[in-house]
JSON list of C-alpha atoms in Angstrom, two decimals:
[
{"chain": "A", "resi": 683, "resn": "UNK", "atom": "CA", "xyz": [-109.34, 166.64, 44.56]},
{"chain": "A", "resi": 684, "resn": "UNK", "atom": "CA", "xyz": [-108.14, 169.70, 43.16]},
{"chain": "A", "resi": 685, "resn": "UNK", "atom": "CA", "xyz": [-108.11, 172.90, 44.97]},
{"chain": "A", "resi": 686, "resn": "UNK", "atom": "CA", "xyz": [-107.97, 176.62, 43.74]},
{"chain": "A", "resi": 687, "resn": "UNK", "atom": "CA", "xyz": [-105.94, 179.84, 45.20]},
{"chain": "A", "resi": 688, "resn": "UNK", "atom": "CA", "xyz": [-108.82, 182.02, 46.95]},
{"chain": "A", "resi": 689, "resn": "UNK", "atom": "CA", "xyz": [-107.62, 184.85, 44.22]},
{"chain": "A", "resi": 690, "resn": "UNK", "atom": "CA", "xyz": [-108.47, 182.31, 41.26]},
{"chain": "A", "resi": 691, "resn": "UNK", "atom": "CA", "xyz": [-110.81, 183.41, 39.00]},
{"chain": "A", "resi": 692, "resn": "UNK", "atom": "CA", "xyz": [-114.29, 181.72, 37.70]},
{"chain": "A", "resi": 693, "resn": "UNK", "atom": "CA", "xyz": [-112.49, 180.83, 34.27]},
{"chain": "A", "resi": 694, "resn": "UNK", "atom": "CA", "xyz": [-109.51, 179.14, 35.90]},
{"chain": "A", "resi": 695, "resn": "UNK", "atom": "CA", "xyz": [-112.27, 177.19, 38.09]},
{"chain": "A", "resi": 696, "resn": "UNK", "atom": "CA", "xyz": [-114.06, 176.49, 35.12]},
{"chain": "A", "resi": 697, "resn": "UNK", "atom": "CA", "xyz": [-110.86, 175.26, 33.37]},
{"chain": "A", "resi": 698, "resn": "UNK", "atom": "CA", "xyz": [-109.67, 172.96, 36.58]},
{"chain": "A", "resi": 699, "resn": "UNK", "atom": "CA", "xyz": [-113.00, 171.49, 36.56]},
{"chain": "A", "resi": 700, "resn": "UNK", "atom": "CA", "xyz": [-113.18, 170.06, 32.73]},
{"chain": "A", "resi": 701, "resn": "UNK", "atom": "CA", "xyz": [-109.53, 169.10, 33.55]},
{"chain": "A", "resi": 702, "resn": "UNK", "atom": "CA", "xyz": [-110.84, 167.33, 36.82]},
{"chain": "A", "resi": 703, "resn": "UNK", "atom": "CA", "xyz": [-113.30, 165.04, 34.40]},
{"chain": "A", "resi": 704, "resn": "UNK", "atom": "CA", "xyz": [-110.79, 164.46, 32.08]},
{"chain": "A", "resi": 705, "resn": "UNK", "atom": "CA", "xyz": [-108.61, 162.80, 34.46]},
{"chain": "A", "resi": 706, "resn": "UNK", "atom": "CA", "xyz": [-111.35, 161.16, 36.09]},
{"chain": "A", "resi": 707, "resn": "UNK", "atom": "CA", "xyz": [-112.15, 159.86, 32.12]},
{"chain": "A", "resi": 708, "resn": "UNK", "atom": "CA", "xyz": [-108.90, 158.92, 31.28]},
{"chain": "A", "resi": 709, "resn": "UNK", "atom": "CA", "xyz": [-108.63, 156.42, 33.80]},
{"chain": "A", "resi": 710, "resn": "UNK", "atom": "CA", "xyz": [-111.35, 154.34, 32.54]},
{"chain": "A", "resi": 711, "resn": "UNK", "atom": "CA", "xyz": [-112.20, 152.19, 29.55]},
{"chain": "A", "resi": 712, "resn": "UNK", "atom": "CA", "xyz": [-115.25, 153.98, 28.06]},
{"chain": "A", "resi": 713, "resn": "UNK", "atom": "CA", "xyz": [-116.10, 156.73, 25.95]},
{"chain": "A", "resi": 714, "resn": "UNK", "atom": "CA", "xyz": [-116.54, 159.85, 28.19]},
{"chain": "A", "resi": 715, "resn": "UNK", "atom": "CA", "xyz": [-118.69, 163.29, 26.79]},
{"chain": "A", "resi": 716, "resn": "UNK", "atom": "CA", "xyz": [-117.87, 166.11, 29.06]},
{"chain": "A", "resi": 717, "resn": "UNK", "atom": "CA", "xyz": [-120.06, 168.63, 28.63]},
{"chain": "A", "resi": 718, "resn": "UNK", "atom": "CA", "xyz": [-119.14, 172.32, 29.71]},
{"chain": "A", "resi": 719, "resn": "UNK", "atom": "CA", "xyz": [-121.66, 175.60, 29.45]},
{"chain": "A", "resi": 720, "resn": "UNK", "atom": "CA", "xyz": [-118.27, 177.53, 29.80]},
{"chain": "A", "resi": 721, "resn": "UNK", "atom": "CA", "xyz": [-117.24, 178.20, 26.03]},
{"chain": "A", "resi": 722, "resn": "UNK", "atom": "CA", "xyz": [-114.41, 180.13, 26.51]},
{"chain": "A", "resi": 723, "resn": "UNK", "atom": "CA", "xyz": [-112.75, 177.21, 28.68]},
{"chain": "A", "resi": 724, "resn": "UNK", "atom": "CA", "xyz": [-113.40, 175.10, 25.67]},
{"chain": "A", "resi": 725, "resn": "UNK", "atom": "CA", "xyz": [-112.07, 177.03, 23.13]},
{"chain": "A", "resi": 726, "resn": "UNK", "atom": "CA", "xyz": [-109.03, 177.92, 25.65]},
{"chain": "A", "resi": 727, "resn": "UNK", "atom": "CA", "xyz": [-108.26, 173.92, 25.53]},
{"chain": "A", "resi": 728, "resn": "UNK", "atom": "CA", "xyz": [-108.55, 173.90, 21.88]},
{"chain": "A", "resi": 729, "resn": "UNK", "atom": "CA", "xyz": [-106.55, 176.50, 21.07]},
{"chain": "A", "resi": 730, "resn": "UNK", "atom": "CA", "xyz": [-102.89, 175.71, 20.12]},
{"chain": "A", "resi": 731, "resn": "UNK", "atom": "CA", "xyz": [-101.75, 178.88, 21.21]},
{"chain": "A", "resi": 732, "resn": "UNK", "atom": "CA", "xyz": [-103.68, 178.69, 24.84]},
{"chain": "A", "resi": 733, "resn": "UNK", "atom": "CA", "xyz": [-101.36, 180.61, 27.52]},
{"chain": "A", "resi": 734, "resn": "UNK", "atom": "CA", "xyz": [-103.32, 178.71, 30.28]},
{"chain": "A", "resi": 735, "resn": "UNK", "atom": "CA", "xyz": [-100.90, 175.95, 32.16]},
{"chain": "A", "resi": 736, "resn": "UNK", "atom": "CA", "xyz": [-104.72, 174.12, 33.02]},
{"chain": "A", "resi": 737, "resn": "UNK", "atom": "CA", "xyz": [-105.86, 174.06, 29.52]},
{"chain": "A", "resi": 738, "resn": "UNK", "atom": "CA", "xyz": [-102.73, 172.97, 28.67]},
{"chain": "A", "resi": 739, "resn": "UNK", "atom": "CA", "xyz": [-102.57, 170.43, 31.06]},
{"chain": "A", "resi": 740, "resn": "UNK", "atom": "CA", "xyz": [-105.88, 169.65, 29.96]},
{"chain": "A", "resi": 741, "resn": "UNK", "atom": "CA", "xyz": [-104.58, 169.36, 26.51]},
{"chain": "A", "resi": 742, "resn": "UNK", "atom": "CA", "xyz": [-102.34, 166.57, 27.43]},
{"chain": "A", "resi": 743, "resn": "UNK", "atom": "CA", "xyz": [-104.88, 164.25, 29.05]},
{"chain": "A", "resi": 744, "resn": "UNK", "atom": "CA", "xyz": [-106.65, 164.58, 26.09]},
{"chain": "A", "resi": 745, "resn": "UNK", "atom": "CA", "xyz": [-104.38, 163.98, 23.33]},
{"chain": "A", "resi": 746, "resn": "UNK", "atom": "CA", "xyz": [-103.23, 160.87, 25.66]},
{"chain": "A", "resi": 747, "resn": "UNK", "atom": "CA", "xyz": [-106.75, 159.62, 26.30]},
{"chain": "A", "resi": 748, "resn": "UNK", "atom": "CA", "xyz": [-108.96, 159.04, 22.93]},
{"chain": "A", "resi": 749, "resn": "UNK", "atom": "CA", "xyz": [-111.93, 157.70, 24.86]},
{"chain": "A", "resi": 750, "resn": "UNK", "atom": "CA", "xyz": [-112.55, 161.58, 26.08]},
{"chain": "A", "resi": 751, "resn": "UNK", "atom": "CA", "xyz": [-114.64, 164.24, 23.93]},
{"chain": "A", "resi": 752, "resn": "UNK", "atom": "CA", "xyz": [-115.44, 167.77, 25.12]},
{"chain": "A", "resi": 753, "resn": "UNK", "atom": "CA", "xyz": [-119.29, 169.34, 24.52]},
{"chain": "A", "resi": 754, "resn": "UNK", "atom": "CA", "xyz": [-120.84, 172.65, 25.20]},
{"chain": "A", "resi": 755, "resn": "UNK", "atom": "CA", "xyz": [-124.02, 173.11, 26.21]},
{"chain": "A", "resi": 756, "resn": "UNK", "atom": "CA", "xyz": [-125.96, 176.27, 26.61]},
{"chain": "A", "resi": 757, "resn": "UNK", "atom": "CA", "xyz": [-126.33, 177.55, 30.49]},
{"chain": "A", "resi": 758, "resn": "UNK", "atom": "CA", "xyz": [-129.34, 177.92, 32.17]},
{"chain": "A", "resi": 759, "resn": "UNK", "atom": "CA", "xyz": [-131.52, 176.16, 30.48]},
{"chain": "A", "resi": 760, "resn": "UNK", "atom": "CA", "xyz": [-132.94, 173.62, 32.47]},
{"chain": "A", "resi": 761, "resn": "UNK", "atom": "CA", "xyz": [-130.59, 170.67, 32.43]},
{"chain": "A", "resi": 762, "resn": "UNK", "atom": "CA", "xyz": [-130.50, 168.93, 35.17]},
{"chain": "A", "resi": 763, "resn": "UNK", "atom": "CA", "xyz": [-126.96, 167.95, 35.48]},
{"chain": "A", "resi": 764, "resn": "UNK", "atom": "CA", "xyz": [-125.25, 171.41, 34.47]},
{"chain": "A", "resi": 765, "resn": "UNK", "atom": "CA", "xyz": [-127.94, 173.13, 37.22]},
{"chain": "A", "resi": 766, "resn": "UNK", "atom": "CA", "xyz": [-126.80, 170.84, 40.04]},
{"chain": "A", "resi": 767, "resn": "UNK", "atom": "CA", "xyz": [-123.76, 171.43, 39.21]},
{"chain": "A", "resi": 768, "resn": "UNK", "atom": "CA", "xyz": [-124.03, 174.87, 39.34]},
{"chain": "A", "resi": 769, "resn": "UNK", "atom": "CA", "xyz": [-126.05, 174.81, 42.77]},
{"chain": "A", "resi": 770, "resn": "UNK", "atom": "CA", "xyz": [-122.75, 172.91, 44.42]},
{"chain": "A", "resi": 771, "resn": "UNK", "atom": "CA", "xyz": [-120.32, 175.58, 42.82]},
{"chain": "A", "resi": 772, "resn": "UNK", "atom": "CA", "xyz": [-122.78, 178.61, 44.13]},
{"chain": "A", "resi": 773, "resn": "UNK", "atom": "CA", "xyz": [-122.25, 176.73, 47.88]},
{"chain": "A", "resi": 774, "resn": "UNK", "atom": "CA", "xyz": [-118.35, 176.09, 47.59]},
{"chain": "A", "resi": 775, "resn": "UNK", "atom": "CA", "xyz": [-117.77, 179.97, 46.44]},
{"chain": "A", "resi": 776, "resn": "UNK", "atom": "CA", "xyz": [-119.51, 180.71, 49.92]},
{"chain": "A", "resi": 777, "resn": "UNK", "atom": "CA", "xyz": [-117.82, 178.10, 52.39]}
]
C-alpha cells in the first residue's frame, strides 16, 4: 500500500490514489473504469506536459496497460462508491 509524506497535499493524495487503481488494474485481465471526482488529477495524468512524478508514473501504467480507462464523476452527489470512499479518506486524514 502506498503511503504519503504528512506534508502531502490533497491533490498528490488524490493523484497516488488513481495511480493505486491503476496498478491494482493492470495486473488483471479485464477492462477496468476508474472513476475519479478529482478533475484536476485527471487532467494532470493527461497532460503531456504534467510536472507531477505520480501522474507521470501514472502515465506509464497506463500507456502499458490498455485494459485501464480513467472517468470523472461529479462529487457529492450521492454515489455510493465515491461517498464511501470519501468517508474512509475523512478517517485516515484524522488517524
Amino acid at each position: 500500500m502506498a503511503q504519503l509524506h504528512p506534508l502531502s497535499t490533497v491533490f498528490q493524495a488524490e493523484l497516488l490514489s488513481i495511480q493505486e487503481a491503476c496498478l491494482w488494474a493492470s495486473k488483471t485481465n479485464q477492462q477496468v473504469k476508474v472513476w475519479s471526482d478529482s478533475e484536476s488529477s485527471l487532467h494532470s495524468i493527461a497532460s503531456i506536459d504534467t510536472k507531477s512524478p505520480i501522474a507521470q508514473q501514472t502515465q506509464e501504467i497506463l500507456l502499458n496497460s490498455t485494459n485501464i480507462k480513467l472517468g470523472w464523476i461529479r462529487a457529492h452527489v450521492g454515489y455510493s462508491g465515491n461517498e464511501a470512499v470519501d468517508v474512509l479518506a475523512k478517517k485516515a486524514t484524522q488517524e
